[in-house]
Short mmCIF file of C-alpha atoms in Angstrom, two decimals:
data_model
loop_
_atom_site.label_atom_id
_atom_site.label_comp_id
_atom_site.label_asym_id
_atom_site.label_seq_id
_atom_site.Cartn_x
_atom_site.Cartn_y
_atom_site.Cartn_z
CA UNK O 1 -20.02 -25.98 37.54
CA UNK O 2 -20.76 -22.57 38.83
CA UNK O 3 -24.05 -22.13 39.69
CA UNK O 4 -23.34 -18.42 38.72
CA UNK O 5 -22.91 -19.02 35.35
CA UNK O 6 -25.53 -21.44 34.39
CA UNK O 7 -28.61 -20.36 36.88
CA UNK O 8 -31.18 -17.87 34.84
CA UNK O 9 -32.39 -16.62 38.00
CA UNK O 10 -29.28 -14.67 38.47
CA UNK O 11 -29.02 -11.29 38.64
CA UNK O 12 -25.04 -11.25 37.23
CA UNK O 13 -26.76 -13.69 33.98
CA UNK O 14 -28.41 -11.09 31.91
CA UNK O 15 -24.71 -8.54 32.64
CA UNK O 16 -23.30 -11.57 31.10
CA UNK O 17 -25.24 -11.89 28.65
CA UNK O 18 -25.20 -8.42 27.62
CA UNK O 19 -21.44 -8.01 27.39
CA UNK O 20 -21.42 -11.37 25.36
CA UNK O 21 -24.23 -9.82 22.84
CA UNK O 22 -21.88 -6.60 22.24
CA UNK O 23 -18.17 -8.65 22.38
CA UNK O 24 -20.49 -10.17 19.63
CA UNK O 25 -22.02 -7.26 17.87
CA UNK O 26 -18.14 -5.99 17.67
CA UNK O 27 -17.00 -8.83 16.39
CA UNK O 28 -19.24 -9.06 13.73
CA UNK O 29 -18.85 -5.20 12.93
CA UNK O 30 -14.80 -6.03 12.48
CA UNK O 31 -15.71 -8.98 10.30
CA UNK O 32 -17.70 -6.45 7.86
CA UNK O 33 -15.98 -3.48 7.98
CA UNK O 34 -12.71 -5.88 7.26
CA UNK O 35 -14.73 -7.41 4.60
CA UNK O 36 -15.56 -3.80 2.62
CA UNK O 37 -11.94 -2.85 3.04
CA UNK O 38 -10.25 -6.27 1.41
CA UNK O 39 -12.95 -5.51 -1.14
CA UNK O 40 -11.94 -1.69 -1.71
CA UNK O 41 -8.05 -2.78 -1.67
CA UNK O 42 -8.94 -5.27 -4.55
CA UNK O 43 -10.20 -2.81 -6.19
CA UNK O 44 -7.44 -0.31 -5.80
CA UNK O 45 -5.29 0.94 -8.93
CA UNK O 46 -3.20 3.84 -9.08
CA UNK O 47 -2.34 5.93 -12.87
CA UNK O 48 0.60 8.17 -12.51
CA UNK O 49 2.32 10.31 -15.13
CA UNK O 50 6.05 11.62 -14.40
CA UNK O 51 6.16 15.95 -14.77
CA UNK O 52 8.17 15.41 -18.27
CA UNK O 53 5.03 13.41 -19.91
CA UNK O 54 7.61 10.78 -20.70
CA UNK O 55 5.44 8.12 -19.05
CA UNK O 56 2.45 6.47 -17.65
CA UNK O 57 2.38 3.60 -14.98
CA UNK O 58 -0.40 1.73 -13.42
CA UNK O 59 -0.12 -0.42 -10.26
CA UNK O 60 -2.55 -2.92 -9.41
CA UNK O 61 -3.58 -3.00 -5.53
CA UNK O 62 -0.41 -5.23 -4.26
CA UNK O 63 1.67 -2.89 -6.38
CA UNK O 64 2.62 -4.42 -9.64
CA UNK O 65 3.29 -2.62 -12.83
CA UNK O 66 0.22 -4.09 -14.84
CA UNK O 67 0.14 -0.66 -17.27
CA UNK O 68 3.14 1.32 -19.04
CA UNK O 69 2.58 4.20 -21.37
CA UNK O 70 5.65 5.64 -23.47
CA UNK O 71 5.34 9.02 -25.14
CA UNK O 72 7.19 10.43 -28.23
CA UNK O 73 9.08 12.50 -25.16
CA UNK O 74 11.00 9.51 -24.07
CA UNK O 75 13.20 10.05 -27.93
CA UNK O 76 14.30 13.38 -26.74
CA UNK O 77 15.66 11.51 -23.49
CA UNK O 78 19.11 9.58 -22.86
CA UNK O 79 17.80 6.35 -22.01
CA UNK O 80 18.98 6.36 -18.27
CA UNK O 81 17.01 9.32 -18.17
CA UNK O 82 13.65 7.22 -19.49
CA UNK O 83 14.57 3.98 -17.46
CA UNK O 84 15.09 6.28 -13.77
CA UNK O 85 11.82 8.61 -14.76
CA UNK O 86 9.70 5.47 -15.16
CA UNK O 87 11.17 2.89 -12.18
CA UNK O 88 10.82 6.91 -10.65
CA UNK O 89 7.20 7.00 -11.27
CA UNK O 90 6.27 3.68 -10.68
CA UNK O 91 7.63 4.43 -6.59
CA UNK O 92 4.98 7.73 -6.88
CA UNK O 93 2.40 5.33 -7.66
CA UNK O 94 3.35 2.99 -5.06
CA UNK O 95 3.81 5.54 -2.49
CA UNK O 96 0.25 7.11 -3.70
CA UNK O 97 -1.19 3.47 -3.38
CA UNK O 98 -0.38 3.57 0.20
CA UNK O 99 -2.03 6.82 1.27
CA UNK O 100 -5.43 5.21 -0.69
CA UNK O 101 -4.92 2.59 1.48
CA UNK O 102 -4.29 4.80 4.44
CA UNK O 103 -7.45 6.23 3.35
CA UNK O 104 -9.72 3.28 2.85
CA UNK O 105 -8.40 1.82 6.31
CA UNK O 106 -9.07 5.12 8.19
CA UNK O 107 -12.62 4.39 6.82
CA UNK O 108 -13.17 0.84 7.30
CA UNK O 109 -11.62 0.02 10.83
CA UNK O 110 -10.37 3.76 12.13
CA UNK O 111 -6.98 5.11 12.77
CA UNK O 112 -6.74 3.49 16.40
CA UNK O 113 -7.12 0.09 15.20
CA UNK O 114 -4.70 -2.00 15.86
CA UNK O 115 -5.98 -4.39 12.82
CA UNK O 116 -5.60 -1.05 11.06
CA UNK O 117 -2.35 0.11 12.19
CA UNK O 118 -0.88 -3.45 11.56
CA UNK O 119 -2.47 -3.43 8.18
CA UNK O 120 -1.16 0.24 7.46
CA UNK O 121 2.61 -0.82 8.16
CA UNK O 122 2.40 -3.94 5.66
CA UNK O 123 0.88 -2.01 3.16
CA UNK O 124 3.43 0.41 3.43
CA UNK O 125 6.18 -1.54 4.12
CA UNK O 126 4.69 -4.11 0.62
CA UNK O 127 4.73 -0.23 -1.37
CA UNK O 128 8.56 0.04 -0.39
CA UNK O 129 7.10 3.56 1.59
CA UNK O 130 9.32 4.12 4.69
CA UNK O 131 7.28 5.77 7.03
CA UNK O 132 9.22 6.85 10.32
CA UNK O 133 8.96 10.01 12.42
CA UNK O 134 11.21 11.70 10.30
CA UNK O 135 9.78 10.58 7.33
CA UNK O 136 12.18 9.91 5.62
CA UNK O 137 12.85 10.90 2.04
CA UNK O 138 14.58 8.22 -0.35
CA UNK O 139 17.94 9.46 -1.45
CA UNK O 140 18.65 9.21 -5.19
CA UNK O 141 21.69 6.93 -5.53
CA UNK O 142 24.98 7.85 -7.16
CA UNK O 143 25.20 6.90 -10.77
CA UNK O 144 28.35 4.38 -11.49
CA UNK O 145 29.88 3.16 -14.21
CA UNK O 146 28.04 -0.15 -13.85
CA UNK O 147 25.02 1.54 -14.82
CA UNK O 148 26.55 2.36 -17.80
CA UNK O 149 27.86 -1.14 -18.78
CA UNK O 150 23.79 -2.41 -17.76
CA UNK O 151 22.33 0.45 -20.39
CA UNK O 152 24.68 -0.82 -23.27
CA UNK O 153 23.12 -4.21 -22.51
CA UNK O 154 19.95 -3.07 -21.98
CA UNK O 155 20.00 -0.91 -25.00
CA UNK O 156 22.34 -2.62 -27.17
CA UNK O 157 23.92 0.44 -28.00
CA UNK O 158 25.94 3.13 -26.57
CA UNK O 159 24.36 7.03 -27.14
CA UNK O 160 27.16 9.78 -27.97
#
């Protein structure tokens, strides 16, 4: 063995030593501050209403659906219209989920992180958010007469 290493005489023992106490004093830091966030993303729910008042969705913290609210609005509505507004508003709450998250991690563990930033993507990516330079903006897709034919069974009727 290497004298080096195991004599406490030595003058290199106690730099040892020190750098072992603070790779330690890190780790344990990470451990905690990893701790408080899962405990804060537990936690997490979002509430979002859509701008017509139609409806109200809550997502838990891995970004079910555990909370719908319908309004008297939704009978003035084609029911396309209610069915896009709330799968609509349950992506806002989703996306708004994600920049909590953004939040709590920029608290917890920092922005440089890499725990953080690797945590950040699969949050985002769980939330359906695409994050990208660009940031890109989901497209609405083109309505088809399959739609159609899934609201009449959905329904059960067809409106005039």
């Amino acid at each position: 063995m290497d004298e080096r290493v195991t004599e406490p005489d030595d003058v290199g023992q106690d730099s040892v030593r020190q750098r072992l106490a603070a790779w330690q004093a890190r780790a344990d830091q990470l451990a905690a501050d990893t701790e408080a966030m899962s405990s804060q993303f537990e936690q997490l729910r979002v509430t979002k209403t859509d701008p017509a008042g139609m409806a109200e969705v809550v997502v838990d913290s891995g970004g079910a659906l555990v909370g719908l609210t319908l309004t008297r609005e939704i009978e003035r509505a084609a029911p396309s219209v209610v069915a896009s507004t709330i799968m609509s508003t349950i992506q806002a709450a989703k996306a708004e989920l994600a920049e909590r998250a953004q939040g709590i991690l920029a608290e917890t563990l920092g922005t440089e992180s890499p725990v953080a930033r690797a945590v950040a993507a699969q949050v985002s990516e769980r939330m359906g958010v695409v994050r990208s330079a660009d940031e890109q903006q989901d497209r609405p897709r083109r309505r088809t007469d399959e739609d159609e034919d899934n609201e009449m069974r959905v329904f059960g009727r067809v409106d005039d």
